Amino acid sequence: MSLNPTERVNTIRELNENFQLLDWPVEKVAEALQTSPKHLEDVLQLKTAFIEEPWILKNFLEKQLLVEGKKPVAFSKLTGDPSQYWFLNQSRIEAGRLAK
């Protein structure tokens, strides 16, 4: 899934808005996703090791926000079921961990 420049800016904004809404320290989210704070910050800017990482972060943020009774900010491009995208590694997404 390739994003044009506008879609990229919007996706970065949406990830960051959800991250801010969750209001957890970077270290806590990084630990939950079994990664480093630096790598988590990279994923928030779409500087990823794997194309599945924005989906992993999106799923985590949405789940935690719902647990806390908060409404996640909607995503404009990271939508639908990622298993419907043939180019995504579904097992990586299901593992729910970011690269280190």
mmCIF file of N, CA and C in Angstrom:
data_model
loop_
_atom_site.group_PDB
_atom_site.id
_atom_site.type_symbol
_atom_site.label_atom_id
_atom_site.label_comp_id
_atom_site.label_asym_id
_atom_site.label_seq_id
_atom_site.Cartn_x
_atom_site.Cartn_y
_atom_site.Cartn_z
ATOM 1 N N MET A 1 0.858 -1.167 0.000
ATOM 2 C CA MET A 1 0.000 0.000 0.000
ATOM 3 C C MET A 1 0.901 1.226 0.000
ATOM 4 N N SER A 2 0.851 1.928 -1.053
ATOM 5 C CA SER A 2 1.676 3.116 -1.184
ATOM 6 C C SER A 2 0.810 4.346 -0.942
ATOM 7 N N LEU A 3 1.315 5.249 -0.143
ATOM 8 C CA LEU A 3 0.577 6.466 0.164
ATOM 9 C C LEU A 3 1.176 7.635 -0.595
ATOM 10 N N ASN A 4 0.300 8.481 -1.124
ATOM 11 C CA ASN A 4 0.806 9.705 -1.740
ATOM 12 C C ASN A 4 1.173 10.676 -0.608
ATOM 13 N N PRO A 5 1.820 11.793 -0.920
ATOM 14 C CA PRO A 5 2.264 12.704 0.147
ATOM 15 C C PRO A 5 1.145 13.181 1.078
ATOM 16 N N THR A 6 -0.014 13.490 0.538
ATOM 17 C CA THR A 6 -1.130 13.947 1.374
ATOM 18 C C THR A 6 -1.619 12.827 2.279
ATOM 19 N N GLU A 7 -1.752 11.626 1.731
ATOM 20 C CA GLU A 7 -2.191 10.476 2.523
ATOM 21 C C GLU A 7 -1.184 10.167 3.628
ATOM 22 N N ARG A 8 0.073 10.320 3.312
ATOM 23 C CA ARG A 8 1.139 10.079 4.297
ATOM 24 C C ARG A 8 1.028 11.073 5.462
ATOM 25 N N VAL A 9 0.865 12.342 5.144
ATOM 26 C CA VAL A 9 0.705 13.371 6.181
ATOM 27 C C VAL A 9 -0.521 13.066 7.034
ATOM 28 N N ASN A 10 -1.629 12.713 6.397
ATOM 29 C CA ASN A 10 -2.857 12.415 7.133
ATOM 30 C C ASN A 10 -2.696 11.199 8.036
ATOM 31 N N THR A 11 -2.042 10.157 7.544
ATOM 32 C CA THR A 11 -1.857 8.944 8.339
ATOM 33 C C THR A 11 -0.951 9.216 9.539
ATOM 34 N N ILE A 12 0.098 9.982 9.338
ATOM 35 C CA ILE A 12 0.971 10.366 10.451
ATOM 36 C C ILE A 12 0.167 11.147 11.484
ATOM 37 N N ARG A 13 -0.641 12.085 11.023
ATOM 38 C CA ARG A 13 -1.473 12.886 11.938
ATOM 39 C C ARG A 13 -2.434 11.989 12.708
ATOM 40 N N GLU A 14 -3.087 11.058 12.023
ATOM 41 C CA GLU A 14 -4.071 10.172 12.663
ATOM 42 C C GLU A 14 -3.417 9.263 13.702
ATOM 43 N N LEU A 15 -2.260 8.706 13.378
ATOM 44 C CA LEU A 15 -1.539 7.877 14.355
ATOM 45 C C LEU A 15 -1.177 8.701 15.585
ATOM 46 N N ASN A 16 -0.662 9.903 15.358
ATOM 47 C CA ASN A 16 -0.237 10.746 16.470
ATOM 48 C C ASN A 16 -1.408 11.257 17.297
ATOM 49 N N GLU A 17 -2.525 11.567 16.668
ATOM 50 C CA GLU A 17 -3.702 12.001 17.423
ATOM 51 C C GLU A 17 -4.195 10.880 18.326
ATOM 52 N N ASN A 18 -4.220 9.656 17.819
ATOM 53 C CA ASN A 18 -4.643 8.526 18.642
ATOM 54 C C ASN A 18 -3.642 8.259 19.760
ATOM 55 N N PHE A 19 -2.360 8.382 19.456
ATOM 56 C CA PHE A 19 -1.333 8.203 20.481
ATOM 57 C C PHE A 19 -1.509 9.240 21.594
ATOM 58 N N GLN A 20 -1.725 10.490 21.222
ATOM 59 C CA GLN A 20 -1.917 11.553 22.214
ATOM 60 C C GLN A 20 -3.194 11.338 23.012
ATOM 61 N N LEU A 21 -4.236 10.866 22.345
ATOM 62 C CA LEU A 21 -5.503 10.604 23.019
ATOM 63 C C LEU A 21 -5.343 9.501 24.063
ATOM 64 N N LEU A 22 -4.537 8.503 23.765
ATOM 65 C CA LEU A 22 -4.305 7.423 24.729
ATOM 66 C C LEU A 22 -3.610 7.965 25.980
ATOM 67 N N ASP A 23 -2.724 8.937 25.803
ATOM 68 C CA ASP A 23 -2.063 9.611 26.925
ATOM 69 C C ASP A 23 -1.229 8.661 27.786
ATOM 70 N N TRP A 24 -0.527 7.749 27.117
ATOM 71 C CA TRP A 24 0.439 6.879 27.789
ATOM 72 C C TRP A 24 1.830 7.388 27.443
ATOM 73 N N PRO A 25 2.787 7.212 28.349
ATOM 74 C CA PRO A 25 4.169 7.567 27.998
ATOM 75 C C PRO A 25 4.678 6.702 26.839
ATOM 76 N N VAL A 26 5.563 7.253 26.050
ATOM 77 C CA VAL A 26 6.152 6.519 24.921
ATOM 78 C C VAL A 26 6.731 5.195 25.406
ATOM 79 N N GLU A 27 7.381 5.220 26.555
ATOM 80 C CA GLU A 27 8.020 4.017 27.085
ATOM 81 C C GLU A 27 7.007 2.913 27.374
ATOM 82 N N LYS A 28 5.836 3.271 27.868
ATOM 83 C CA LYS A 28 4.810 2.274 28.194
ATOM 84 C C LYS A 28 4.264 1.624 26.927
ATOM 85 N N VAL A 29 3.990 2.422 25.914
ATOM 86 C CA VAL A 29 3.489 1.876 24.647
ATOM 87 C C VAL A 29 4.573 1.026 23.995
ATOM 88 N N ALA A 30 5.804 1.505 24.013
ATOM 89 C CA ALA A 30 6.916 0.747 23.426
ATOM 90 C C ALA A 30 7.060 -0.605 24.114
ATOM 91 N N GLU A 31 6.975 -0.616 25.426
ATOM 92 C CA GLU A 31 7.083 -1.880 26.164
ATOM 93 C C GLU A 31 5.944 -2.826 25.788
ATOM 94 N N ALA A 32 4.740 -2.298 25.689
ATOM 95 C CA ALA A 32 3.587 -3.134 25.323
ATOM 96 C C ALA A 32 3.745 -3.736 23.934
ATOM 97 N N LEU A 33 4.399 -3.007 23.040
ATOM 98 C CA LEU A 33 4.602 -3.477 21.664
ATOM 99 C C LEU A 33 5.973 -4.133 21.470
ATOM 100 N N GLN A 34 6.680 -4.341 22.578
ATOM 101 C CA GLN A 34 7.974 -5.037 22.594
ATOM 102 C C GLN A 34 8.992 -4.403 21.644
ATOM 103 N N THR A 35 9.088 -3.094 21.748
ATOM 104 C CA THR A 35 10.028 -2.353 20.905
ATOM 105 C C THR A 35 10.704 -1.272 21.733
ATOM 106 N N SER A 36 11.518 -0.484 21.108
ATOM 107 C CA SER A 36 12.178 0.630 21.792
ATOM 108 C C SER A 36 11.353 1.907 21.612
ATOM 109 N N PRO A 37 11.488 2.846 22.544
ATOM 110 C CA PRO A 37 10.810 4.130 22.363
ATOM 111 C C PRO A 37 11.205 4.807 21.049
ATOM 112 N N LYS A 38 12.469 4.712 20.677
ATOM 113 C CA LYS A 38 12.934 5.324 19.417
ATOM 114 C C LYS A 38 12.214 4.719 18.219
ATOM 115 N N HIS A 39 12.098 3.392 18.198
ATOM 116 C CA HIS A 39 11.430 2.767 17.054
ATOM 117 C C HIS A 39 9.942 3.128 17.034
ATOM 118 N N LEU A 40 9.310 3.183 18.197
ATOM 119 C CA LEU A 40 7.908 3.598 18.253
ATOM 120 C C LEU A 40 7.753 4.998 17.670
ATOM 121 N N GLU A 41 8.639 5.905 18.030
ATOM 122 C CA GLU A 41 8.576 7.260 17.479
ATOM 123 C C GLU A 41 8.769 7.249 15.967
ATOM 124 N N ASP A 42 9.625 6.359 15.475
ATOM 125 C CA ASP A 42 9.800 6.224 14.027
ATOM 126 C C ASP A 42 8.511 5.753 13.361
ATOM 127 N N VAL A 43 7.855 4.775 13.957
ATOM 128 C CA VAL A 43 6.603 4.261 13.377
ATOM 129 C C VAL A 43 5.538 5.354 13.374
ATOM 130 N N LEU A 44 5.499 6.162 14.413
ATOM 131 C CA LEU A 44 4.547 7.279 14.447
ATOM 132 C C LEU A 44 4.775 8.260 13.301
ATOM 133 N N GLN A 45 5.979 8.250 12.731
ATOM 134 C CA GLN A 45 6.304 9.109 11.584
ATOM 135 C C GLN A 45 6.345 8.312 10.276
ATOM 136 N N LEU A 46 5.862 7.070 10.322
ATOM 137 C CA LEU A 46 5.848 6.148 9.173
ATOM 138 C C LEU A 46 7.249 5.831 8.657
ATOM 139 N N LYS A 47 8.209 5.872 9.538
ATOM 140 C CA LYS A 47 9.573 5.434 9.206
ATOM 141 C C LYS A 47 9.690 4.011 9.741
ATOM 142 N N THR A 48 9.230 3.056 8.942
ATOM 143 C CA THR A 48 9.045 1.703 9.441
ATOM 144 C C THR A 48 10.009 0.700 8.843
ATOM 145 N N ALA A 49 10.268 -0.335 9.620
ATOM 146 C CA ALA A 49 11.076 -1.454 9.140
ATOM 147 C C ALA A 49 10.226 -2.378 8.267
ATOM 148 N N PHE A 50 8.951 -2.467 8.574
ATOM 149 C CA PHE A 50 8.017 -3.335 7.849
ATOM 150 C C PHE A 50 6.729 -2.560 7.578
ATOM 151 N N ILE A 51 6.116 -2.815 6.433
ATOM 152 C CA ILE A 51 4.897 -2.075 6.081
ATOM 153 C C ILE A 51 3.722 -2.416 6.989
ATOM 154 N N GLU A 52 3.822 -3.493 7.743
ATOM 155 C CA GLU A 52 2.739 -3.871 8.658
ATOM 156 C C GLU A 52 2.746 -3.052 9.947
ATOM 157 N N GLU A 53 3.849 -2.398 10.239
ATOM 158 C CA GLU A 53 3.972 -1.723 11.533
ATOM 159 C C GLU A 53 2.929 -0.630 11.787
ATOM 160 N N PRO A 54 2.571 0.202 10.827
ATOM 161 C CA PRO A 54 1.490 1.155 11.104
ATOM 162 C C PRO A 54 0.178 0.455 11.471
ATOM 163 N N TRP A 55 -0.087 -0.684 10.849
ATOM 164 C CA TRP A 55 -1.295 -1.448 11.179
ATOM 165 C C TRP A 55 -1.221 -1.988 12.602
ATOM 166 N N ILE A 56 -0.058 -2.481 13.001
ATOM 167 C CA ILE A 56 0.120 -3.001 14.362
ATOM 168 C C ILE A 56 -0.121 -1.889 15.370
ATOM 169 N N LEU A 57 0.472 -0.731 15.139
ATOM 170 C CA LEU A 57 0.295 0.400 16.046
ATOM 171 C C LEU A 57 -1.149 0.873 16.048
ATOM 172 N N LYS A 58 -1.752 0.975 14.895
ATOM 173 C CA LYS A 58 -3.160 1.382 14.792
ATOM 174 C C LYS A 58 -4.046 0.452 15.611
ATOM 175 N N ASN A 59 -3.883 -0.862 15.420
ATOM 176 C CA ASN A 59 -4.701 -1.842 16.141
ATOM 177 C C ASN A 59 -4.515 -1.711 17.646
ATOM 178 N N PHE A 60 -3.272 -1.549 18.075
ATOM 179 C CA PHE A 60 -2.986 -1.398 19.500
ATOM 180 C C PHE A 60 -3.659 -0.147 20.062
ATOM 181 N N LEU A 61 -3.460 0.973 19.396
ATOM 182 C CA LEU A 61 -4.027 2.230 19.886
ATOM 183 C C LEU A 61 -5.547 2.166 19.952
ATOM 184 N N GLU A 62 -6.182 1.668 18.899
ATOM 185 C CA GLU A 62 -7.646 1.587 18.896
ATOM 186 C C GLU A 62 -8.153 0.688 20.021
ATOM 187 N N LYS A 63 -7.512 -0.452 20.203
ATOM 188 C CA LYS A 63 -7.940 -1.386 21.254
ATOM 189 C C LYS A 63 -7.809 -0.747 22.633
ATOM 190 N N GLN A 64 -6.668 -0.132 22.914
ATOM 191 C CA GLN A 64 -6.450 0.475 24.224
ATOM 192 C C GLN A 64 -7.377 1.665 24.463
ATOM 193 N N LEU A 65 -7.611 2.451 23.436
ATOM 194 C CA LEU A 65 -8.533 3.582 23.590
ATOM 195 C C LEU A 65 -9.933 3.092 23.931
ATOM 196 N N LEU A 66 -10.386 2.049 23.262
ATOM 197 C CA LEU A 66 -11.716 1.505 23.545
ATOM 198 C C LEU A 66 -11.787 0.936 24.958
ATOM 199 N N VAL A 67 -10.728 0.263 25.407
ATOM 200 C CA VAL A 67 -10.675 -0.260 26.776
ATOM 201 C C VAL A 67 -10.825 0.882 27.781
ATOM 202 N N GLU A 68 -10.231 2.021 27.463
ATOM 203 C CA GLU A 68 -10.300 3.184 28.351
ATOM 204 C C GLU A 68 -11.564 4.018 28.149
ATOM 205 N N GLY A 69 -12.459 3.551 27.283
ATOM 206 C CA GLY A 69 -13.712 4.260 27.058
ATOM 207 C C GLY A 69 -13.577 5.513 26.212
ATOM 208 N N LYS A 70 -12.508 5.574 25.435
ATOM 209 C CA LYS A 70 -12.277 6.731 24.567
ATOM 210 C C LYS A 70 -12.564 6.347 23.124
ATOM 211 N N LYS A 71 -13.006 7.333 22.344
ATOM 212 C CA LYS A 71 -13.303 7.093 20.931
ATOM 213 C C LYS A 71 -12.063 7.383 20.089
ATOM 214 N N PRO A 72 -11.547 6.358 19.385
ATOM 215 C CA PRO A 72 -10.372 6.593 18.535
ATOM 216 C C PRO A 72 -10.673 7.564 17.396
ATOM 217 N N VAL A 73 -9.649 8.290 17.001
ATOM 218 C CA VAL A 73 -9.725 9.135 15.811
ATOM 219 C C VAL A 73 -9.756 8.198 14.606
ATOM 220 N N ALA A 74 -10.659 8.449 13.670
ATOM 221 C CA ALA A 74 -10.791 7.588 12.487
ATOM 222 C C ALA A 74 -9.571 7.717 11.581
ATOM 223 N N PHE A 75 -9.249 6.618 10.931
ATOM 224 C CA PHE A 75 -8.154 6.600 9.962
ATOM 225 C C PHE A 75 -8.726 6.710 8.559
ATOM 226 N N SER A 76 -8.049 7.461 7.722
ATOM 227 C CA SER A 76 -8.520 7.658 6.349
ATOM 228 C C SER A 76 -7.987 6.602 5.391
ATOM 229 N N LYS A 77 -6.800 6.044 5.651
ATOM 230 C CA LYS A 77 -6.216 5.047 4.743
ATOM 231 C C LYS A 77 -6.027 3.683 5.403
ATOM 232 N N LEU A 78 -5.727 3.644 6.680
ATOM 233 C CA LEU A 78 -5.580 2.362 7.377
ATOM 234 C C LEU A 78 -6.973 1.899 7.785
ATOM 235 N N THR A 79 -7.713 1.432 6.794
ATOM 236 C CA THR A 79 -9.110 1.070 7.019
ATOM 237 C C THR A 79 -9.361 -0.365 6.589
ATOM 238 N N GLY A 80 -10.449 -0.907 7.083
ATOM 239 C CA GLY A 80 -10.830 -2.257 6.700
ATOM 240 C C GLY A 80 -9.993 -3.305 7.406
ATOM 241 N N ASP A 81 -10.123 -4.511 6.926
ATOM 242 C CA ASP A 81 -9.434 -5.664 7.492
ATOM 243 C C ASP A 81 -8.088 -5.836 6.799
ATOM 244 N N PRO A 82 -6.985 -5.719 7.538
ATOM 245 C CA PRO A 82 -5.681 -5.844 6.879
ATOM 246 C C PRO A 82 -5.463 -7.195 6.211
ATOM 247 N N SER A 83 -6.207 -8.216 6.618
ATOM 248 C CA SER A 83 -6.045 -9.530 5.975
ATOM 249 C C SER A 83 -6.544 -9.511 4.533
ATOM 250 N N GLN A 84 -7.266 -8.489 4.161
ATOM 251 C CA GLN A 84 -7.754 -8.368 2.789
ATOM 252 C C GLN A 84 -6.706 -7.765 1.851
ATOM 253 N N TYR A 85 -5.608 -7.303 2.424
ATOM 254 C CA TYR A 85 -4.523 -6.746 1.622
ATOM 255 C C TYR A 85 -3.472 -7.831 1.425
ATOM 256 N N TRP A 86 -3.372 -8.368 0.227
ATOM 257 C CA TRP A 86 -2.513 -9.511 -0.059
ATOM 258 C C TRP A 86 -1.045 -9.258 0.251
ATOM 259 N N PHE A 87 -0.617 -8.016 0.214
ATOM 260 C CA PHE A 87 0.799 -7.690 0.378
ATOM 261 C C PHE A 87 1.225 -7.547 1.839
ATOM 262 N N LEU A 88 0.283 -7.632 2.775
ATOM 263 C CA LEU A 88 0.620 -7.521 4.188
ATOM 264 C C LEU A 88 0.845 -8.902 4.790
ATOM 265 N N ASN A 89 1.818 -9.011 5.653
ATOM 266 C CA ASN A 89 2.110 -10.251 6.360
ATOM 267 C C ASN A 89 1.165 -10.330 7.558
ATOM 268 N N GLN A 90 0.119 -11.123 7.406
ATOM 269 C CA GLN A 90 -0.915 -11.200 8.427
ATOM 270 C C GLN A 90 -0.377 -11.734 9.752
ATOM 271 N N SER A 91 0.524 -12.690 9.711
ATOM 272 C CA SER A 91 1.052 -13.240 10.966
ATOM 273 C C SER A 91 1.845 -12.182 11.738
ATOM 274 N N ARG A 92 2.516 -11.296 11.041
ATOM 275 C CA ARG A 92 3.237 -10.208 11.712
ATOM 276 C C ARG A 92 2.237 -9.271 12.400
ATOM 277 N N ILE A 93 1.148 -8.963 11.730
ATOM 278 C CA ILE A 93 0.131 -8.085 12.319
ATOM 279 C C ILE A 93 -0.501 -8.755 13.533
ATOM 280 N N GLU A 94 -0.849 -10.021 13.397
ATOM 281 C CA GLU A 94 -1.491 -10.746 14.499
ATOM 282 C C GLU A 94 -0.575 -10.878 15.707
ATOM 283 N N ALA A 95 0.735 -10.938 15.486
ATOM 284 C CA ALA A 95 1.677 -11.036 16.608
ATOM 285 C C ALA A 95 1.623 -9.776 17.475
ATOM 286 N N GLY A 96 1.278 -8.636 16.863
ATOM 287 C CA GLY A 96 1.096 -7.403 17.617
ATOM 288 C C GLY A 96 2.361 -6.808 18.209
ATOM 289 N N ARG A 97 3.489 -7.075 17.571
ATOM 290 C CA ARG A 97 4.763 -6.536 18.051
ATOM 291 C C ARG A 97 5.423 -5.732 16.944
ATOM 292 N N LEU A 98 6.051 -4.646 17.344
ATOM 293 C CA LEU A 98 6.835 -3.866 16.396
ATOM 294 C C LEU A 98 8.260 -4.409 16.369
ATOM 295 N N ALA A 99 8.990 -4.073 15.333
ATOM 296 C CA ALA A 99 10.403 -4.458 15.259
ATOM 297 C C ALA A 99 11.158 -3.761 16.385
ATOM 298 N N LYS A 100 12.336 -4.228 16.657
ATOM 299 C CA LYS A 100 13.126 -3.645 17.766
ATOM 300 C C LYS A 100 14.022 -2.544 17.317
#
